[in-house]
Amino acid sequence: MNRNKLTKRFLLLSAALTMALGQSAFAGETVALNLDDAMLRAFQTNPTVSIAQYELDSARASYNAARQSRGISISANHDSNRSGNNDAPKNITNTHSNTLTAALPIFTGGKLSGSIKQAKANYQYNEVGVQRTYNEMRSTVTDGYFNMLQADNIQKLSAESVTRLEDHLKNVQAQYDVGVVAKVDVLRSQVELANAKQTLIQAENAYQVAEANMNKIVGLPMDTTLKLDNLLVYNAYDKNMYDCLAYAAEHRPELMQAKYGVDAAKGALLVARSGHMPQVSASATQALGSDHWLGDNRTKWYAGINVKMNVFDTGVTLSKIHGAEADLKKAEETYRDTVNAVNLDVRSNYLGLREAEKRISTTKLAVEQADEDYRIAQLRYMSGVGTNTDVLDAQVALTQAKTNYTKALYDYNTSKTALETSIGVPMSNPATAVKVQAAKTAKAVKAAEEKTEEAAK
């Protein structure tokens, strides 16, 4: 492959990535969207992802500040004063002084270590919070995607029902015109057709709402027409409940956040208890001063150890300790409650998945049976041995069977997503993945070009 072909391929790839990363669409535009595209757009445009990242950045800065507070701090101070004597107004004195002080904490009674532990736990909490946001965003996008697919399928089933009833009404009308059937058959068929059209109107509205919601999730104008890939299919899930519970115990973000909440509360308790401990620090000061600006004549220096201890504060420190102890117990109970809530969530989603899985097989069989029943009812009616009611009832049963099958597929797929979220299956940021892949591809293209140039020499 020559250099020109490689360059063209790279340009085409770049254009494709640019289109994939694009966030805007013209009003009323039709956009083809698969689940990966929807996920990418949502991660790029939804503010919850950015908010979680900013919270992590803030927590990281606080953690760094807590760790750096163990080191030496240097402060500078300048004073300029002018004084005089009321009895001798012309006797005015100017003084300028400067001090440069270096201080180092030696022992804080757990105040510094507690602050660092608390800041670290908060940082870890927000770090897991980013992953939690990713997982929840995956769930939001997938649910919105499948909800729109289900609404589309229900809309199509409603349209099929209207078409079947329109065709049946034509047959009934034709038989009535030649005096084979009674007027009541025509009227009943017309009523059923009107009801089916009403259901179709509702289904079309539900689809439009689902489409608008999907546009909101992926950051497109509300009136954008979406064309989705049909992913409403059955793919077997091979994990059992105990595997899911064990995985959730290790990976569910809420559990890890609850653990870090306990660690943060322990750090806060150390800080509160340090109020009853001595505070020891070392310091060194160089003082300068004179009666003229800048006051830079060396005067004296100081170096020493400072010990400070709270002897009596009317119970303020003790109250803070009691409050921190209560916060720790609260965090521990929150963790215990979170464990139970996660277990219940996993069990509920797993059982919902298996229940929907069983319904898929039964409703699929019901669709086949209902389709055959409707065909036979039509033939019997056309032959004069069946009734109009038989045909209409069979039509309703067929529509309901197909609707039940579609709903079972929807429930299965959304339950699978809910289960993966509840056990903490990690979701990476697809925008980052695209950038990494683009960089790798560009690097590979460049290497191929260099190899081609060497071969040409």
Short mmCIF file of C-alpha atoms in Angstrom, two decimals:
data_model
loop_
_atom_site.label_atom_id
_atom_site.label_comp_id
_atom_site.label_asym_id
_atom_site.label_seq_id
_atom_site.Cartn_x
_atom_site.Cartn_y
_atom_site.Cartn_z
CA MET A 1 0.00 0.00 0.00
CA ASN A 2 1.58 3.28 -1.08
CA ARG A 3 1.77 6.49 0.89
CA ASN A 4 -1.11 8.21 -0.91
CA LYS A 5 -3.51 5.39 -0.05
CA LEU A 6 -2.42 5.43 3.58
CA THR A 7 -2.91 9.18 3.73
CA LYS A 8 -6.40 8.90 2.25
CA ARG A 9 -7.35 6.21 4.77
CA PHE A 10 -6.11 8.36 7.62
CA LEU A 11 -8.07 11.37 6.38
CA LEU A 12 -11.22 9.28 6.07
CA LEU A 13 -10.73 7.94 9.60
CA SER A 14 -10.19 11.45 10.93
CA ALA A 15 -13.36 12.65 9.24
CA ALA A 16 -15.32 9.73 10.68
CA LEU A 17 -14.04 10.44 14.19
CA THR A 18 -14.85 14.11 13.81
CA MET A 19 -18.42 13.25 12.85
CA ALA A 20 -18.69 10.81 15.76
CA LEU A 21 -17.42 13.42 18.22
CA GLY A 22 -19.70 16.13 16.87
CA GLN A 23 -22.31 17.29 19.35
CA SER A 24 -24.67 19.37 17.32
CA ALA A 25 -27.39 18.51 14.85
CA PHE A 26 -29.57 20.79 12.85
CA ALA A 27 -33.19 21.08 13.94
CA GLY A 28 -35.33 18.43 12.28
CA GLU A 29 -32.29 16.47 11.07
CA THR A 30 -32.38 12.66 10.88
CA VAL A 31 -29.56 11.00 12.83
CA ALA A 32 -28.66 7.31 12.67
CA LEU A 33 -27.65 6.16 16.13
CA ASN A 34 -26.42 2.90 17.57
CA LEU A 35 -25.90 2.29 21.28
CA ASP A 36 -22.16 3.09 21.17
CA ASP A 37 -22.84 6.40 19.39
CA ALA A 38 -25.52 7.26 21.93
CA MET A 39 -23.17 6.47 24.80
CA LEU A 40 -20.41 8.62 23.31
CA ARG A 41 -22.70 11.60 22.77
CA ALA A 42 -24.16 11.33 26.27
CA PHE A 43 -20.74 11.23 27.92
CA GLN A 44 -19.63 14.27 25.96
CA THR A 45 -22.71 16.42 26.57
CA ASN A 46 -24.36 15.37 29.84
CA PRO A 47 -23.27 17.66 32.72
CA THR A 48 -23.36 14.94 35.39
CA VAL A 49 -20.11 13.45 34.06
CA SER A 50 -18.35 16.83 34.18
CA ILE A 51 -19.72 17.58 37.66
CA ALA A 52 -18.37 14.28 39.02
CA GLN A 53 -14.94 15.01 37.54
CA TYR A 54 -14.84 18.52 39.01
CA GLU A 55 -15.79 17.12 42.43
CA LEU A 56 -12.90 14.67 42.13
CA ASP A 57 -10.50 17.49 41.19
CA SER A 58 -11.60 19.48 44.24
CA ALA A 59 -11.18 16.48 46.56
CA ARG A 60 -7.73 15.78 45.10
CA ALA A 61 -6.67 19.36 45.79
CA SER A 62 -7.91 19.13 49.39
CA TYR A 63 -6.04 15.86 49.89
CA ASN A 64 -2.82 17.37 48.51
CA ALA A 65 -3.24 20.38 50.79
CA ALA A 66 -3.69 18.12 53.84
CA ARG A 67 -0.54 16.13 53.04
CA GLN A 68 1.53 19.22 52.34
CA SER A 69 0.57 20.75 55.70
CA ARG A 70 3.09 18.38 57.36
CA GLY A 71 5.99 20.25 55.79
CA ILE A 72 7.77 23.49 56.60
CA SER A 73 5.82 26.70 56.20
CA ILE A 74 7.58 30.04 55.71
CA SER A 75 5.89 33.36 56.35
CA ALA A 76 7.08 36.94 55.93
CA ASN A 77 5.77 40.00 57.76
CA HIS A 78 6.48 43.71 57.40
CA ASP A 79 5.45 46.57 59.71
CA SER A 80 5.93 50.30 59.14
CA ASN A 81 5.09 52.69 61.99
CA ARG A 82 5.40 56.39 62.70
CA SER A 83 5.23 57.77 66.24
CA GLY A 84 5.62 61.07 68.03
CA ASN A 85 5.40 62.80 71.41
CA ASN A 86 2.52 65.15 72.13
CA ASP A 87 4.85 67.37 74.21
CA ALA A 88 7.41 67.49 71.42
CA PRO A 89 5.49 67.49 68.14
CA LYS A 90 8.63 67.75 66.04
CA ASN A 91 10.17 64.67 67.61
CA ILE A 92 8.83 62.07 65.11
CA THR A 93 10.24 58.55 64.83
CA ASN A 94 9.86 56.12 61.92
CA THR A 95 10.30 52.38 62.45
CA HIS A 96 10.33 49.65 59.82
CA SER A 97 10.57 45.99 60.77
CA ASN A 98 10.58 42.70 58.90
CA THR A 99 10.35 39.13 60.13
CA LEU A 100 10.90 35.89 58.27
CA THR A 101 9.66 32.80 60.11
CA ALA A 102 9.95 29.10 59.26
CA ALA A 103 7.74 26.69 61.19
CA LEU A 104 7.51 22.90 61.26
CA PRO A 105 4.85 20.86 63.11
CA ILE A 106 6.43 18.16 65.28
CA PHE A 107 3.47 16.69 67.16
CA THR A 108 -0.19 17.59 66.69
CA GLY A 109 -1.87 14.90 68.76
CA GLY A 110 -3.43 13.34 65.68
CA LYS A 111 -4.78 16.55 64.17
CA LEU A 112 -2.64 16.39 61.02
CA SER A 113 -2.88 12.62 60.53
CA GLY A 114 -6.64 12.80 61.10
CA SER A 115 -7.03 15.61 58.57
CA ILE A 116 -4.98 13.68 56.02
CA LYS A 117 -6.99 10.50 56.61
CA GLN A 118 -10.25 12.41 56.25
CA ALA A 119 -9.10 14.17 53.07
CA LYS A 120 -7.82 10.92 51.56
CA ALA A 121 -11.12 9.15 52.26
CA ASN A 122 -13.04 12.03 50.68
CA TYR A 123 -10.78 11.87 47.64
CA GLN A 124 -11.30 8.11 47.32
CA TYR A 125 -15.04 8.61 47.79
CA ASN A 126 -15.16 11.04 44.87
CA GLU A 127 -12.85 8.88 42.78
CA VAL A 128 -15.33 6.02 43.12
CA GLY A 129 -18.08 8.59 42.53
CA VAL A 130 -16.75 9.20 39.02
CA GLN A 131 -17.03 5.47 38.28
CA ARG A 132 -20.51 5.45 39.80
CA THR A 133 -21.50 8.32 37.51
CA TYR A 134 -20.17 6.40 34.50
CA ASN A 135 -22.17 3.31 35.48
CA GLU A 136 -25.35 5.30 36.05
CA MET A 137 -24.89 7.13 32.75
CA ARG A 138 -24.61 3.79 30.95
CA SER A 139 -27.86 2.73 32.61
CA THR A 140 -29.58 6.00 31.67
CA VAL A 141 -28.51 5.79 28.01
CA THR A 142 -29.33 2.09 27.67
CA ASP A 143 -32.74 2.44 29.29
CA GLY A 144 -33.58 5.42 27.09
CA TYR A 145 -32.39 3.54 24.00
CA PHE A 146 -34.42 0.40 24.75
CA ASN A 147 -37.43 2.45 25.80
CA MET A 148 -37.45 4.12 22.40
CA LEU A 149 -37.04 0.74 20.66
CA GLN A 150 -39.96 -0.68 22.62
CA ALA A 151 -42.12 2.37 21.85
CA ASP A 152 -41.25 1.97 18.17
CA ASN A 153 -42.18 -1.72 18.21
CA ILE A 154 -45.47 -1.04 20.02
CA GLN A 155 -46.21 1.68 17.47
CA LYS A 156 -45.60 -0.77 14.62
CA LEU A 157 -47.74 -3.46 16.29
CA SER A 158 -50.56 -0.94 16.68
CA ALA A 159 -50.25 -0.02 13.01
CA GLU A 160 -50.36 -3.72 12.08
CA SER A 161 -53.51 -4.12 14.15
CA VAL A 162 -55.15 -1.20 12.32
CA THR A 163 -54.16 -2.70 8.95
CA ARG A 164 -55.58 -6.11 9.87
CA LEU A 165 -58.85 -4.57 11.04
CA GLU A 166 -59.10 -2.41 7.92
CA ASP A 167 -58.67 -5.48 5.71
CA HIS A 168 -61.18 -7.42 7.78
CA LEU A 169 -63.68 -4.57 7.58
CA LYS A 170 -63.40 -4.61 3.79
CA ASN A 171 -64.20 -8.33 3.76
CA VAL A 172 -67.14 -7.88 6.14
CA GLN A 173 -68.47 -4.95 4.10
CA ALA A 174 -68.18 -6.98 0.90
CA GLN A 175 -70.11 -9.86 2.43
CA TYR A 176 -72.71 -7.50 3.85
CA ASP A 177 -73.19 -5.91 0.42
CA VAL A 178 -74.15 -9.31 -1.02
CA GLY A 179 -76.35 -10.13 1.98
CA VAL A 180 -74.19 -12.86 3.50
CA VAL A 181 -73.66 -11.24 6.94
CA ALA A 182 -75.69 -8.94 9.16
CA LYS A 183 -75.22 -5.23 9.67
CA VAL A 184 -74.06 -5.89 13.24
CA ASP A 185 -70.86 -7.47 11.92
CA VAL A 186 -70.05 -4.29 10.01
CA LEU A 187 -70.77 -2.09 13.01
CA ARG A 188 -68.73 -4.25 15.37
CA SER A 189 -65.79 -4.27 12.95
CA GLN A 190 -65.98 -0.47 12.61
CA VAL A 191 -65.95 -0.04 16.40
CA GLU A 192 -62.93 -2.32 16.76
CA LEU A 193 -61.12 -0.40 14.00
CA ALA A 194 -61.85 2.92 15.72
CA ASN A 195 -60.49 1.55 19.01
CA ALA A 196 -57.36 0.28 17.27
CA LYS A 197 -56.78 3.70 15.69
CA GLN A 198 -57.10 5.27 19.15
CA THR A 199 -54.46 2.85 20.46
CA LEU A 200 -52.22 3.71 17.50
CA ILE A 201 -52.48 7.44 18.26
CA GLN A 202 -51.41 6.78 21.85
CA ALA A 203 -48.54 4.56 20.68
CA GLU A 204 -47.32 7.22 18.25
CA ASN A 205 -47.39 9.82 21.01
CA ALA A 206 -45.48 7.50 23.37
CA TYR A 207 -42.85 7.00 20.67
CA GLN A 208 -42.44 10.75 20.15
CA VAL A 209 -41.99 11.25 23.90
CA ALA A 210 -39.42 8.44 24.03
CA GLU A 211 -37.58 9.95 21.06
CA ALA A 212 -37.51 13.39 22.68
CA ASN A 213 -36.19 11.87 25.90
CA MET A 214 -33.44 10.09 23.97
CA ASN A 215 -32.51 13.33 22.23
CA LYS A 216 -32.21 15.00 25.62
CA ILE A 217 -29.98 12.22 26.94
CA VAL A 218 -27.56 12.40 24.00
CA GLY A 219 -27.63 16.19 23.72
CA LEU A 220 -29.45 16.56 20.39
CA PRO A 221 -32.26 19.01 19.51
CA MET A 222 -35.61 17.71 20.71
CA ASP A 223 -37.08 17.52 17.20
CA THR A 224 -34.23 15.42 15.80
CA THR A 225 -35.47 12.24 14.11
CA LEU A 226 -33.52 9.23 15.39
CA LYS A 227 -32.93 5.99 13.54
CA LEU A 228 -31.80 3.35 16.03
CA ASP A 229 -30.25 -0.04 15.48
CA ASN A 230 -32.61 -2.72 16.78
CA LEU A 231 -30.88 -4.23 19.81
CA LEU A 232 -34.08 -5.50 21.43
CA VAL A 233 -33.01 -9.13 21.17
CA TYR A 234 -32.33 -12.01 23.53
CA ASN A 235 -28.72 -12.73 24.52
CA ALA A 236 -28.32 -15.25 27.34
CA TYR A 237 -26.85 -14.12 30.67
CA ASP A 238 -24.61 -16.83 32.15
CA LYS A 239 -23.92 -15.63 35.73
CA ASN A 240 -25.87 -17.04 38.67
CA MET A 241 -27.12 -15.02 41.63
CA TYR A 242 -24.24 -15.92 43.94
CA ASP A 243 -21.69 -14.84 41.34
CA CYS A 244 -23.52 -11.54 41.04
CA LEU A 245 -23.64 -11.01 44.82
CA ALA A 246 -19.92 -11.81 45.16
CA TYR A 247 -19.04 -9.44 42.31
CA ALA A 248 -21.16 -6.66 43.80
CA ALA A 249 -19.39 -7.02 47.16
CA GLU A 250 -16.10 -6.18 45.44
CA HIS A 251 -17.14 -3.68 42.76
CA ARG A 252 -20.37 -1.84 43.67
CA PRO A 253 -19.35 1.86 43.93
CA GLU A 254 -21.89 2.64 46.66
CA LEU A 255 -20.32 0.00 48.92
CA MET A 256 -16.85 1.42 48.42
CA GLN A 257 -18.15 4.94 49.02
CA ALA A 258 -19.78 3.80 52.26
CA LYS A 259 -16.45 2.30 53.38
CA TYR A 260 -14.65 5.55 52.63
CA GLY A 261 -17.36 7.37 54.56
CA VAL A 262 -16.38 5.34 57.63
CA ASP A 263 -12.69 6.15 57.05
CA ALA A 264 -13.47 9.86 56.76
CA ALA A 265 -15.46 9.76 60.02
CA LYS A 266 -12.52 8.07 61.77
CA GLY A 267 -10.22 10.81 60.54
CA ALA A 268 -12.63 13.48 61.80
CA LEU A 269 -12.66 11.77 65.22
CA LEU A 270 -8.85 11.93 65.38
CA VAL A 271 -9.02 15.65 64.63
CA ALA A 272 -11.59 16.20 67.38
CA ARG A 273 -9.57 14.26 69.97
CA SER A 274 -6.43 16.23 69.15
CA GLY A 275 -8.03 19.15 70.99
CA HIS A 276 -7.04 17.46 74.26
CA MET A 277 -3.47 16.77 73.13
CA PRO A 278 -0.41 19.06 73.19
CA GLN A 279 0.61 20.75 69.95
CA VAL A 280 4.38 20.89 69.41
CA SER A 281 6.11 22.84 66.65
CA ALA A 282 9.57 24.15 65.86
CA SER A 283 10.21 27.61 64.47
CA ALA A 284 13.07 29.88 63.45
CA THR A 285 12.73 33.63 62.91
CA GLN A 286 15.03 36.26 61.48
CA ALA A 287 14.08 39.84 62.44
CA LEU A 288 15.22 42.95 60.60
CA GLY A 289 14.44 46.58 61.26
CA SER A 290 15.58 50.20 61.14
CA ASP A 291 14.22 53.72 61.08
CA HIS A 292 14.45 53.95 57.31
CA TRP A 293 12.82 52.07 54.47
CA LEU A 294 13.07 49.09 53.85
CA GLY A 295 14.12 48.30 57.39
CA ASP A 296 16.67 45.73 56.25
CA ASN A 297 19.27 45.95 59.03
CA ARG A 298 19.71 42.67 60.85
CA THR A 299 18.60 42.96 64.43
CA LYS A 300 18.04 39.54 66.02
CA TRP A 301 17.04 35.96 65.36
CA TYR A 302 15.00 33.40 67.25
CA ALA A 303 14.86 29.60 67.18
CA GLY A 304 12.93 27.32 69.47
CA ILE A 305 10.23 24.81 70.25
CA ASN A 306 6.67 25.84 70.94
CA VAL A 307 4.35 23.66 73.04
CA LYS A 308 0.69 24.54 73.31
CA MET A 309 -2.08 22.66 75.04
CA ASN A 310 -5.71 23.38 75.68
CA VAL A 311 -6.26 23.27 79.46
CA PHE A 312 -9.88 24.37 79.70
CA ASP A 313 -12.43 25.40 77.07
CA THR A 314 -15.75 24.97 78.90
CA GLY A 315 -16.35 21.59 77.21
CA VAL A 316 -16.08 22.69 73.59
CA THR A 317 -13.52 20.01 72.65
CA LEU A 318 -15.43 17.30 74.51
CA SER A 319 -18.61 18.21 72.63
CA LYS A 320 -16.74 18.01 69.33
CA ILE A 321 -15.48 14.54 70.27
CA HIS A 322 -18.99 13.37 71.11
CA GLY A 323 -20.24 14.73 67.79
CA ALA A 324 -17.45 13.00 65.84
CA GLU A 325 -18.17 9.71 67.65
CA ALA A 326 -21.82 9.99 66.67
CA ASP A 327 -20.85 10.71 63.05
CA LEU A 328 -18.64 7.61 63.04
CA LYS A 329 -21.47 5.40 64.33
CA LYS A 330 -23.75 6.94 61.70
CA ALA A 331 -21.22 6.14 58.96
CA GLU A 332 -20.91 2.55 60.18
CA GLU A 333 -24.68 2.11 60.19
CA THR A 334 -24.86 3.69 56.74
CA TYR A 335 -22.36 1.12 55.48
CA ARG A 336 -24.35 -1.74 57.02
CA ASP A 337 -27.57 -0.42 55.47
CA THR A 338 -25.84 0.00 52.11
CA VAL A 339 -24.71 -3.63 52.17
CA ASN A 340 -28.30 -4.78 52.72
CA ALA A 341 -29.64 -2.39 50.07
CA VAL A 342 -27.08 -3.60 47.50
CA ASN A 343 -27.88 -7.24 48.20
CA LEU A 344 -31.59 -6.55 47.78
CA ASP A 345 -30.98 -4.56 44.60
CA VAL A 346 -28.88 -7.36 43.06
CA ARG A 347 -31.42 -10.04 44.00
CA SER A 348 -34.36 -8.02 42.66
CA ASN A 349 -32.66 -7.28 39.35
CA TYR A 350 -31.45 -10.86 38.95
CA LEU A 351 -34.89 -12.31 39.62
CA GLY A 352 -36.44 -9.73 37.28
CA LEU A 353 -33.97 -10.78 34.58
CA ARG A 354 -34.81 -14.47 34.94
CA GLU A 355 -38.53 -13.75 35.06
CA ALA A 356 -38.34 -11.76 31.82
CA GLU A 357 -36.19 -14.52 30.29
CA LYS A 358 -38.92 -17.11 30.97
CA ARG A 359 -41.56 -14.80 29.50
CA ILE A 360 -39.58 -14.48 26.26
CA SER A 361 -39.94 -18.19 25.45
CA THR A 362 -43.60 -18.42 26.49
CA THR A 363 -44.68 -15.24 24.69
CA LYS A 364 -42.77 -16.23 21.55
CA LEU A 365 -44.74 -19.46 21.43
CA ALA A 366 -47.94 -17.54 22.15
CA VAL A 367 -47.29 -15.30 19.13
CA GLU A 368 -47.02 -18.33 16.84
CA GLN A 369 -50.23 -19.82 18.27
CA ALA A 370 -52.13 -16.54 18.10
CA ASP A 371 -51.04 -15.98 14.50
CA GLU A 372 -52.34 -19.43 13.51
CA ASP A 373 -55.55 -18.89 15.48
CA TYR A 374 -56.20 -15.60 13.65
CA ARG A 375 -55.57 -17.23 10.26
CA ILE A 376 -58.02 -20.04 11.04
CA ALA A 377 -60.65 -17.62 12.37
CA GLN A 378 -60.45 -15.62 9.16
CA LEU A 379 -60.83 -18.72 6.99
CA ARG A 380 -63.76 -19.98 9.04
CA TYR A 381 -65.48 -16.60 8.79
CA MET A 382 -64.94 -16.42 5.03
CA SER A 383 -66.35 -19.93 4.74
CA GLY A 384 -69.44 -18.99 6.72
CA VAL A 385 -68.77 -21.39 9.63
CA GLY A 386 -67.17 -18.85 11.96
CA THR A 387 -68.36 -15.62 13.51
CA ASN A 388 -67.13 -12.06 13.27
CA THR A 389 -66.54 -12.12 17.02
CA ASP A 390 -64.15 -15.04 16.60
CA VAL A 391 -62.05 -13.04 14.11
CA LEU A 392 -62.02 -9.88 16.23
CA ASP A 393 -61.12 -11.79 19.39
CA ALA A 394 -58.32 -13.60 17.56
CA GLN A 395 -57.03 -10.28 16.24
CA VAL A 396 -56.95 -8.80 19.74
CA ALA A 397 -55.22 -11.93 21.07
CA LEU A 398 -52.58 -11.72 18.30
CA THR A 399 -51.84 -8.07 18.99
CA GLN A 400 -51.62 -8.75 22.73
CA ALA A 401 -49.32 -11.75 22.22
CA LYS A 402 -46.93 -9.69 20.07
CA THR A 403 -47.04 -6.85 22.59
CA ASN A 404 -46.26 -9.25 25.43
CA TYR A 405 -43.30 -10.64 23.49
CA THR A 406 -41.93 -7.16 22.82
CA LYS A 407 -42.37 -6.20 26.47
CA ALA A 408 -40.60 -9.38 27.61
CA LEU A 409 -37.61 -8.52 25.38
CA TYR A 410 -37.61 -4.96 26.71
CA ASP A 411 -37.83 -6.08 30.35
CA TYR A 412 -35.04 -8.62 29.81
CA ASN A 413 -32.63 -6.12 28.26
CA THR A 414 -33.32 -3.35 30.77
CA SER A 415 -33.10 -5.86 33.64
CA LYS A 416 -29.70 -6.96 32.34
CA THR A 417 -28.49 -3.37 32.32
CA ALA A 418 -29.93 -2.80 35.79
CA LEU A 419 -28.22 -5.95 37.05
CA GLU A 420 -24.85 -4.93 35.61
CA THR A 421 -25.24 -1.54 37.26
CA SER A 422 -26.30 -3.07 40.58
CA ILE A 423 -23.26 -5.38 40.73
CA GLY A 424 -20.90 -2.58 39.68
CA VAL A 425 -19.67 -3.71 36.25
CA PRO A 426 -17.30 -0.82 35.42
CA MET A 427 -18.07 1.52 32.55
CA SER A 428 -15.22 3.52 31.05
CA ASN A 429 -15.64 6.91 29.42
CA PRO A 430 -16.18 6.16 25.69
CA ALA A 431 -14.96 9.63 24.73
CA THR A 432 -11.56 8.81 26.23
CA ALA A 433 -11.54 5.45 24.49
CA VAL A 434 -12.19 7.10 21.11
CA LYS A 435 -9.34 9.58 21.64
CA VAL A 436 -6.95 6.79 22.64
CA GLN A 437 -7.94 4.70 19.63
CA ALA A 438 -7.54 7.70 17.33
CA ALA A 439 -4.04 8.31 18.70
CA LYS A 440 -3.10 4.64 18.23
CA THR A 441 -4.44 4.65 14.67
CA ALA A 442 -2.57 7.83 13.80
CA LYS A 443 0.61 6.34 15.22
CA ALA A 444 0.13 3.14 13.21
CA VAL A 445 -0.50 5.11 10.01
CA LYS A 446 2.63 7.18 10.59
CA ALA A 447 4.72 4.07 11.17
CA ALA A 448 3.35 2.52 7.96
CA GLU A 449 4.21 5.66 6.03
CA GLU A 450 7.76 5.69 7.35
CA LYS A 451 8.13 2.01 6.47
CA THR A 452 6.86 2.69 2.94
CA GLU A 453 9.29 5.58 2.51
CA GLU A 454 12.22 3.41 3.66
CA ALA A 455 11.22 0.68 1.23
CA ALA A 456 11.03 3.24 -1.59
CA LYS A 457 14.62 4.34 -0.88
#
